[in-house]
Short mmCIF file of C-alpha atoms and ligand atoms in Angstrom, two decimals:
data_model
loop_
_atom_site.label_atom_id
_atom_site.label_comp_id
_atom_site.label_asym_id
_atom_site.label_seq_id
_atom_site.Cartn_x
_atom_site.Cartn_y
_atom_site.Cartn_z
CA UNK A 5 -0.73 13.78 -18.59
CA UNK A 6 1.17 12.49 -21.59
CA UNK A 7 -0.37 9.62 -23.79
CA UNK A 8 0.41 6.51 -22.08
CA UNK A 9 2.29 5.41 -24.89
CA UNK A 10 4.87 7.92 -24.31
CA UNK A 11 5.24 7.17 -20.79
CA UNK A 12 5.16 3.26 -20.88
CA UNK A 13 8.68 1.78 -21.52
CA UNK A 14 8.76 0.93 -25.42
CA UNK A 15 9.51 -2.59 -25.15
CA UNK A 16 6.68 -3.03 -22.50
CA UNK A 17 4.27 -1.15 -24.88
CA UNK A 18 5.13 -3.77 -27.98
CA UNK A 19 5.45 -6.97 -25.56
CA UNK A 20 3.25 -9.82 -26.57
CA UNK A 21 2.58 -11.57 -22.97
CA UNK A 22 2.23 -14.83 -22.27
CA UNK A 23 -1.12 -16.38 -23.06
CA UNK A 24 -1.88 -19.60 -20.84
CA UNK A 25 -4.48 -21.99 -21.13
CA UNK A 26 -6.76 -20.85 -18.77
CA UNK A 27 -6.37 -17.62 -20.48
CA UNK A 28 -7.34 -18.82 -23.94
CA UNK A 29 -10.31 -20.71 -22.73
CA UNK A 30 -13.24 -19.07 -21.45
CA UNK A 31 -16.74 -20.87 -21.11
CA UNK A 32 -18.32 -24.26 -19.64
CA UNK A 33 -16.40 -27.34 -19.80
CA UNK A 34 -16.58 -30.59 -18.06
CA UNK A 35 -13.64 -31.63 -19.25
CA UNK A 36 -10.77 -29.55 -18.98
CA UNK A 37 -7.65 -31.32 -20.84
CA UNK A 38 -5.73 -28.06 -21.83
CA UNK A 39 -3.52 -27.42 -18.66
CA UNK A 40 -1.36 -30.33 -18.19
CA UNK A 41 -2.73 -30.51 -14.31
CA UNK A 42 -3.23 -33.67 -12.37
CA UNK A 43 -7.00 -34.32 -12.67
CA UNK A 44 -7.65 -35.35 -9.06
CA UNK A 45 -6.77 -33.05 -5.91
CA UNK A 46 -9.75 -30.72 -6.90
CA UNK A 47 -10.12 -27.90 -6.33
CA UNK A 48 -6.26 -27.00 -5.89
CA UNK A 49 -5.16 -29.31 -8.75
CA UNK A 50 -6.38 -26.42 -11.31
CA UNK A 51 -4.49 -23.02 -12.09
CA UNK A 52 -6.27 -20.08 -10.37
CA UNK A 53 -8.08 -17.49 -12.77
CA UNK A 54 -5.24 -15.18 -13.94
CA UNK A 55 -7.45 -12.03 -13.91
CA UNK A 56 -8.86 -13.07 -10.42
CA UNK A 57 -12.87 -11.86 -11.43
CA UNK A 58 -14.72 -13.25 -8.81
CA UNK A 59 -12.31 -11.43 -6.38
CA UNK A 60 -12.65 -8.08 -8.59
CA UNK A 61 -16.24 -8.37 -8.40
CA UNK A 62 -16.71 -8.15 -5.02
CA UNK A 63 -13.75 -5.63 -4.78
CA UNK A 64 -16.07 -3.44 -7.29
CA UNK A 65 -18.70 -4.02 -5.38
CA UNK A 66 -17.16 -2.51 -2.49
CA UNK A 67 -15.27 -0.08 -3.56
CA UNK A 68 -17.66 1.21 -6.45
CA UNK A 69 -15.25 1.35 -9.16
CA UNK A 70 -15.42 -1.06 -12.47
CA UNK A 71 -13.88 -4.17 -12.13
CA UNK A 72 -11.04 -3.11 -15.28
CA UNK A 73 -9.71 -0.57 -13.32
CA UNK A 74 -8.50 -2.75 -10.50
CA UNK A 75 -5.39 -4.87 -10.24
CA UNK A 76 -4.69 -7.65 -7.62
CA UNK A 77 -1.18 -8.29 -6.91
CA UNK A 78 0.73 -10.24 -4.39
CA UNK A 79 0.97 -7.52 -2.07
CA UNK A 80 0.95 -4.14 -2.49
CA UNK A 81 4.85 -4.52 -2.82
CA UNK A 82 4.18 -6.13 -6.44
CA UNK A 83 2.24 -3.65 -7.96
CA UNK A 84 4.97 -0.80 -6.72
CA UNK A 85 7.90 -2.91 -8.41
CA UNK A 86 5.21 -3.38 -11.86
CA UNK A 87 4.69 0.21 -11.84
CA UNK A 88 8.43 0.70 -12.09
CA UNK A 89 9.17 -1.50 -14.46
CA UNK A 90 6.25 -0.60 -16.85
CA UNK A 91 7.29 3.05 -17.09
CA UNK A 92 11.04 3.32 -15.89
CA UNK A 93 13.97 2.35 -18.59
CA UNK A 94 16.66 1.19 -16.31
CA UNK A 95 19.60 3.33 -15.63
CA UNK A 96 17.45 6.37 -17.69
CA UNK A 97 14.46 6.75 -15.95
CA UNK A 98 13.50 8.05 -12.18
CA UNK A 99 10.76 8.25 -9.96
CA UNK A 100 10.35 10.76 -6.77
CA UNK A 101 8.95 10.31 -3.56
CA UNK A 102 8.90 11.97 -0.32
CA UNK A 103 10.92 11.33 2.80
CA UNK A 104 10.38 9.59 5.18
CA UNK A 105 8.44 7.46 3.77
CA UNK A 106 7.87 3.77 3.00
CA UNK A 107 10.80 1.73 2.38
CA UNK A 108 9.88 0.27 -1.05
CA UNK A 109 9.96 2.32 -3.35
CA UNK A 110 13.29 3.12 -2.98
CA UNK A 111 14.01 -0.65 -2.83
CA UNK A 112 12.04 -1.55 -5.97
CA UNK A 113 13.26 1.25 -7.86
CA UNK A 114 16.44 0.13 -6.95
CA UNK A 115 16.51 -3.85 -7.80
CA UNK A 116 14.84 -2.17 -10.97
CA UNK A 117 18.21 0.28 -12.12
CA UNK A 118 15.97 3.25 -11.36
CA UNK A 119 17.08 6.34 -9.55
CA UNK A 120 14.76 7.41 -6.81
CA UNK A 121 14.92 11.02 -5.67
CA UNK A 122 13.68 11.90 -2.58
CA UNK A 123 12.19 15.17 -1.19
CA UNK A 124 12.04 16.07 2.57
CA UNK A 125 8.48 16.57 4.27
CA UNK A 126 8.36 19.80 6.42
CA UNK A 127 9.06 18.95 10.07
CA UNK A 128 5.43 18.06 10.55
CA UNK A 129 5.51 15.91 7.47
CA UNK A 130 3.31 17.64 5.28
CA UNK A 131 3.99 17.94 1.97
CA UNK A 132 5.08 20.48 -0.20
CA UNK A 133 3.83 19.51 -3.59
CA UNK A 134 5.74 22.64 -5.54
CA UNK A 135 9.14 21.59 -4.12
CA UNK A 136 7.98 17.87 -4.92
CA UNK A 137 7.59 19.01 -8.49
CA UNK A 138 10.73 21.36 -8.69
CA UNK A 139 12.89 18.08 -7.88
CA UNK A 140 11.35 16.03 -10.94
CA UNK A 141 13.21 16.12 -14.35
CA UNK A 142 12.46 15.04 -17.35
CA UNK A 143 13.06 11.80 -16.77
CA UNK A 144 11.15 11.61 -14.10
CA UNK A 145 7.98 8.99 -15.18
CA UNK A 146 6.61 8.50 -11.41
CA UNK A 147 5.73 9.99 -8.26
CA UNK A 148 5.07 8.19 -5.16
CA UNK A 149 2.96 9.62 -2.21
CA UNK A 150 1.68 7.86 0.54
CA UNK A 151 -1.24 8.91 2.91
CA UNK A 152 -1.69 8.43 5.69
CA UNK A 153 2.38 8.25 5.39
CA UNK A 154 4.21 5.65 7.04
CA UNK A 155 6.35 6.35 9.73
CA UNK A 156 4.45 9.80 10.31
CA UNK A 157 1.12 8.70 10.32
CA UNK A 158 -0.20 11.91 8.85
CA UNK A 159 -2.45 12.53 5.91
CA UNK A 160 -0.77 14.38 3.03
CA UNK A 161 -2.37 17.85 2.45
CA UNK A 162 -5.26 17.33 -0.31
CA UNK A 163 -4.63 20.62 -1.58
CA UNK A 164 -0.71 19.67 -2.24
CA UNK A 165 -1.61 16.53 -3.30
CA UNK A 166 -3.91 18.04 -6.37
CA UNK A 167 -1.02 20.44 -7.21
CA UNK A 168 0.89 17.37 -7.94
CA UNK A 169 -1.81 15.78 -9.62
CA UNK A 170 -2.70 18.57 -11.79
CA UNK A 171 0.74 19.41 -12.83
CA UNK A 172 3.03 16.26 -13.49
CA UNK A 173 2.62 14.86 -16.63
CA UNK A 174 4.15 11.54 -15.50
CA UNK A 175 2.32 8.57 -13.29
CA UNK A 176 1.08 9.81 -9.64
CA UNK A 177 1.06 6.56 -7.47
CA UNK A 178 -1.06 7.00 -3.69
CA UNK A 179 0.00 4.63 -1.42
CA UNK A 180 -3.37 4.06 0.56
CA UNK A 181 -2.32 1.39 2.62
CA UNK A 182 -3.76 3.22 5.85
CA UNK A 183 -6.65 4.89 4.46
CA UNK A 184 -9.28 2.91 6.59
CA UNK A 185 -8.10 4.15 9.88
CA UNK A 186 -8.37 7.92 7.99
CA UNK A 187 -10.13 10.52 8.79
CA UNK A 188 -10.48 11.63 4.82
CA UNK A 189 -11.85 9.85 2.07
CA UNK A 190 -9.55 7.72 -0.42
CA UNK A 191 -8.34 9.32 -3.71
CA UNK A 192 -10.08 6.57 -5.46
CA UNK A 193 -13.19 8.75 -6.19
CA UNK A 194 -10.81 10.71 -8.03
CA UNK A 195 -9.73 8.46 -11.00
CA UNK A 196 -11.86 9.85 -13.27
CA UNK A 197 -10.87 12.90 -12.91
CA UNK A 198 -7.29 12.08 -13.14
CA UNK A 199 -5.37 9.90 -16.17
CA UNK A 200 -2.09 9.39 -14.60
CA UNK A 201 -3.45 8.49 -10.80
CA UNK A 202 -2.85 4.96 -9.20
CA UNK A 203 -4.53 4.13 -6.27
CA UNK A 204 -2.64 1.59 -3.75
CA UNK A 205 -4.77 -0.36 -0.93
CA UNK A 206 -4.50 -3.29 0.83
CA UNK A 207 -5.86 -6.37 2.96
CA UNK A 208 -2.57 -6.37 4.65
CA UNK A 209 -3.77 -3.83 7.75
CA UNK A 210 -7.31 -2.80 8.56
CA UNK A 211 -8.18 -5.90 7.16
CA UNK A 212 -6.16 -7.82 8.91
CA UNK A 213 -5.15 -10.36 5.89
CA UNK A 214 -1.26 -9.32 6.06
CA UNK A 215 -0.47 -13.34 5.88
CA UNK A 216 -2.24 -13.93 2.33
CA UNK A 217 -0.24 -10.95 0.72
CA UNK A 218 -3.20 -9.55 -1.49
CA UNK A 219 -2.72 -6.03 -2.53
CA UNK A 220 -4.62 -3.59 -4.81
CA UNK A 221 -4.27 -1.28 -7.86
CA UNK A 222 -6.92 1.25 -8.82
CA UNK A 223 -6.25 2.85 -12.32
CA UNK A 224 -7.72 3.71 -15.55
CA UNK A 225 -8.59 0.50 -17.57
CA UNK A 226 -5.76 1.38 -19.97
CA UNK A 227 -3.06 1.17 -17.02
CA UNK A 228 -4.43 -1.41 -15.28
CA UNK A 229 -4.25 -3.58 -18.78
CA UNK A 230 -0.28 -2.76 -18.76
CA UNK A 231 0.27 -3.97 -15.67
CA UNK A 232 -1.87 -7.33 -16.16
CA UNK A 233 0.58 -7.63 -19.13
CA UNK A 234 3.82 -7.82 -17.23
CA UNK A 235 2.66 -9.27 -14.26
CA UNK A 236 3.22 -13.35 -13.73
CA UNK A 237 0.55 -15.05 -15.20
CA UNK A 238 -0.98 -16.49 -11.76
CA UNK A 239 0.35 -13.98 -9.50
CA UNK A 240 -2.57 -14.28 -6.82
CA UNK A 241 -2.86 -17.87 -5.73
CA UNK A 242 -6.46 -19.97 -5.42
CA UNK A 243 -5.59 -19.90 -1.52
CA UNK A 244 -5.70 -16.43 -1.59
CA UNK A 245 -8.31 -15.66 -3.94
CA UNK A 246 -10.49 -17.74 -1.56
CA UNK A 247 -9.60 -16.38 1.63
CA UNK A 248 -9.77 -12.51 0.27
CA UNK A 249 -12.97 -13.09 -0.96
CA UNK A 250 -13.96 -14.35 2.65
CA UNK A 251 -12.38 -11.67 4.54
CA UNK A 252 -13.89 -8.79 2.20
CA UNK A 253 -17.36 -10.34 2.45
CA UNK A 254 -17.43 -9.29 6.71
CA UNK A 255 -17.58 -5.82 6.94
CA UNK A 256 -18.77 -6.21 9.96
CA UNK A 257 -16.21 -7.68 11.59
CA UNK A 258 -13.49 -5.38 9.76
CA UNK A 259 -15.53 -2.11 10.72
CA UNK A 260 -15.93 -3.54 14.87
CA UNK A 261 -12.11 -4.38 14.54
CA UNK A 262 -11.26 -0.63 13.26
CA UNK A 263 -13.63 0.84 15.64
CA UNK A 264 -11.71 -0.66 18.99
CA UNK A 265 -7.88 0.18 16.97
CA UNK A 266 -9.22 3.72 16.45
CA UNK A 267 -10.42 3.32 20.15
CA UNK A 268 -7.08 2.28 21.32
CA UNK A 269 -5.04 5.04 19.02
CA UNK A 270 -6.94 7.94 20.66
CA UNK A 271 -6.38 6.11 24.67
CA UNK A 272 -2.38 5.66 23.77
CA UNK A 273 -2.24 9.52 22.02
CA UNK A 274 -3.82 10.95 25.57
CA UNK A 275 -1.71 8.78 27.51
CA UNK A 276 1.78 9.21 25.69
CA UNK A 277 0.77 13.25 25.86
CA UNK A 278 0.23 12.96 29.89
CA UNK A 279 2.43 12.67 32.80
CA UNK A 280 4.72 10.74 33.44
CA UNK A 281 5.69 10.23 29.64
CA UNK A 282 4.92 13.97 28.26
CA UNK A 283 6.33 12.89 24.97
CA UNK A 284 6.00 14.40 21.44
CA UNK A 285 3.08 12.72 19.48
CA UNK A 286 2.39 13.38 15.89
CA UNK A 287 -1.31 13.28 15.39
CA UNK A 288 -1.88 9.97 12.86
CA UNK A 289 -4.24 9.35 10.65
CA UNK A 290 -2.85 5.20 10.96
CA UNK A 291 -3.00 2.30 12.93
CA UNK A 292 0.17 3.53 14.61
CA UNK A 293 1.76 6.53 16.34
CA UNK A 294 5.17 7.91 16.24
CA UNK A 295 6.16 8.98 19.36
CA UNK A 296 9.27 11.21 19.80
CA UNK A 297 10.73 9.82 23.21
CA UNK A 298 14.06 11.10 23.43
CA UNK A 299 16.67 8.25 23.62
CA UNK A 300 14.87 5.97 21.01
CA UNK A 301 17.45 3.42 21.46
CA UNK A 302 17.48 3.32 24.53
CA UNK A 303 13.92 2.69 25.06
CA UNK A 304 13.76 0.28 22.11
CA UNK A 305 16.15 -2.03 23.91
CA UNK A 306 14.17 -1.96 27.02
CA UNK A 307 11.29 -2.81 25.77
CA UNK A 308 12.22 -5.53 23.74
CA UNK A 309 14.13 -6.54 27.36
CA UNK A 310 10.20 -6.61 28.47
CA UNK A 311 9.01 -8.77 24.85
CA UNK A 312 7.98 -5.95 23.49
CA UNK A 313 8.76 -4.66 19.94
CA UNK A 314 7.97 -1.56 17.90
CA UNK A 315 9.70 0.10 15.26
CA UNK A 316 12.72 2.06 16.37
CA UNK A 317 13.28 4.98 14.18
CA UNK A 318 15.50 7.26 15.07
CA UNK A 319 17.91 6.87 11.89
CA UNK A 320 14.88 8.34 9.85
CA UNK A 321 14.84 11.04 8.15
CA UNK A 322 13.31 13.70 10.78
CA UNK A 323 12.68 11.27 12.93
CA UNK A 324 15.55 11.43 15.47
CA UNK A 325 14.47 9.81 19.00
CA UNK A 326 11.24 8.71 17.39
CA UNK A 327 9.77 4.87 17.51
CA UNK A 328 6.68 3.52 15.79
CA UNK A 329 4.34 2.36 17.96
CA UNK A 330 1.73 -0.12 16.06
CA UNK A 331 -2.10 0.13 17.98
CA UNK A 332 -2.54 -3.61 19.48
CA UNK A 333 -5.29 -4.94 21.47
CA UNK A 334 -6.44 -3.30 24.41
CA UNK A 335 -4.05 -6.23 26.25
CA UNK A 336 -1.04 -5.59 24.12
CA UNK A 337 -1.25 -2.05 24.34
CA UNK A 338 -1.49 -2.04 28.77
CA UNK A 339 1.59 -4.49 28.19
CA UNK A 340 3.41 -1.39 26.56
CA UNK A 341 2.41 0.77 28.70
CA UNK A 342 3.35 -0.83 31.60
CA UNK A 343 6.98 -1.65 29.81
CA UNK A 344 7.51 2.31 29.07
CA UNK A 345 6.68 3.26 32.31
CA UNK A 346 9.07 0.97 33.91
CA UNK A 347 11.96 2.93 32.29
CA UNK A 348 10.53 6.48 33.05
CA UNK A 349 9.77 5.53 37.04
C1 PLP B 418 2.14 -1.93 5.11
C2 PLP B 418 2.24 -1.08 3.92
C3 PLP B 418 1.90 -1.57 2.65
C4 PLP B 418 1.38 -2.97 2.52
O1 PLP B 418 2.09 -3.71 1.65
P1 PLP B 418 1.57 -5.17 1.28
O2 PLP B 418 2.61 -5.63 0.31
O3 PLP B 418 0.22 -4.99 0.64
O4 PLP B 418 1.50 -5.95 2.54
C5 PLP B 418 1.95 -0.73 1.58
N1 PLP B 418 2.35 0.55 1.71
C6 PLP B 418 2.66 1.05 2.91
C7 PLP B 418 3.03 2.47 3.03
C8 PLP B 418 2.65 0.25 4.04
O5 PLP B 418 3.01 0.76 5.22
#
């Protein structure tokens, strides 16, 4: 990898960020007087801890990484459009990504000036890390992957995913956002191996905390301490600090959840495979499937004719007379079934 300083934007590298009071305090008080908040309403009256700690500890904890190498962000979604902006100069700079793939990094890079160049999956998805690499130019500062991969559902190839690693010079962001239903381990175990790797998770799916919008970075210290110098000073709000801290402290309850999805994805995969639907199902590594079922549209508008909504994606990139099919509860899931076979019968 280059030196970070050559790969964070210049004016980024030489910004002096905000410093707020709770920043520029740190220690026991009684009597806090530096923040201009109302003094009653406690405890939502004060300003959250910008650098979230308690939260990081726990994530540490859990995740066995050191608490500077994580970033909290609201979502996921924020620490995508941070990355861009830390290392992209708009209307100079690109990133690459694979397609299909999620939505937002085209859409941040976007908003952000940025090209985004975009390199086909095989017709199985998997990715071919050489032609990933043969599409970057030197302006190219990051590369987005994302495994499991949403709409496919599929793990990208480790082995690709290394060549990648091991030969751009640039930022390499995972997207992790499904790596709890996975079948492989996260890429977080290899940080310190790798300088210019970024690590994305989330409480948004297996942990079923999509409504507080908490998202996480895992990076070297050094890039983690860039993107806590851009980001809004109170990005993650006391509401959310609390409730994260809650939902990562039952395991239990997360690991019981994921155990009846994973249930649930392997009773739908058998079913969809089986008379009378025989469709095409792409073997996922998610909390979804995508199901090739012919007339996608068609079958998209019946089912939301029964209440029923999934993702219809046939306008995807290799994904012609596919839909997305999120794993619900055991309920949910009969309701679908019951809805798809209306059509077929
Ligand atoms: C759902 C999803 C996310 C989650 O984003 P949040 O902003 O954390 O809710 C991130 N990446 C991918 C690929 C996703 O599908």
């Amino acid at each position: 990898m280059k030196n970070l300083k050559d790969l964070v934007r210049t004016n980024i590298w030489q910004l002096k960020p905000y410093s707020s009071a709770r920043d520029e305090f740190h220690g026991e008080a009684s009597v806090f007087l530096d923040a201009n908040e109302n003094p009653w309403n406690l405890p939502y009256n004060r300003y959250p801890d910008p650098l979230q700690w308690k939260l990081k500890t726990r994530i540490a904890e859990l995740k066995k990484i050191d608490q500077h190498a994580i970033f909290v962000g609201n979502g996921s979604d924020e620490a995508i459009d941070l990355i861009i902006r830390a290392f992209c100069e708009p209307g100079i700079n690109n990133i690459a990504t694979i397609s299909p793939s999620y939505g937002m990094y085209e859409v941040a890079a976007d908003i952000n000036h940025v090209a985004c160049l975009k390199v086909p999956l095989t017709e199985n998805f998997e990715l071919d890390g050489k032609k990933l690499l043969e599409k970057t130019d030197i302006c190219t500062k990051v590369i987005f992957l994302c495994s499991p991969n949403n709409p496919s559902g599929n793990l990208l190839e480790r082995e690709e995913v290394y060549k990648v690693l091991n030969t751009f010079q640039g930022i390499v962001v995972i997207d992790e956002a499904y790596i709890d239903f996975a079948s492989e381990p996260s890429f977080i175990r290899d940080l310190s191996y790798y300088p210019n790797l970024v690590v994305l998770q989330t409480l948004s799916k297996a942990w079923g905390a999509a409504g507080i919008r908490l998202g996480m970075a895992f990076a070297s210290p050094e890039i983690i301490s860039v993107l806590n110098k851009i980001k809004y000073p109170y990005n993650v709000n006391q509401l959310t600090q609390e409730y994260a801290l809650k939902v990562l402290s039952d395991t239990r309850r997360m690991q019981e959840q994921l155990k009846q999805i994973l249930n649930e994805r392997e009773r739908l995969t058998e079913l969809f495979s089986q008379s009378p639907f025989n469709y095409k199902i792409y073997p996922s590594d998610a909390n979804f499937i995508l199901v090739e079922v012919g007339d996608a549209d068609r079958m998209y508008q019946t089912l939301i004719g029964e209440g029923v909504v999934v993702r219809n994606r046939n306008n995807v990139t290799l994904c012609k007379g596919c839909l997305r099919i999120t794993i619900g509860t055991p309920d949910e899931n009969e309701k679908l079934l019951k809805a798809m076979k209306r059509l077929i019968i």
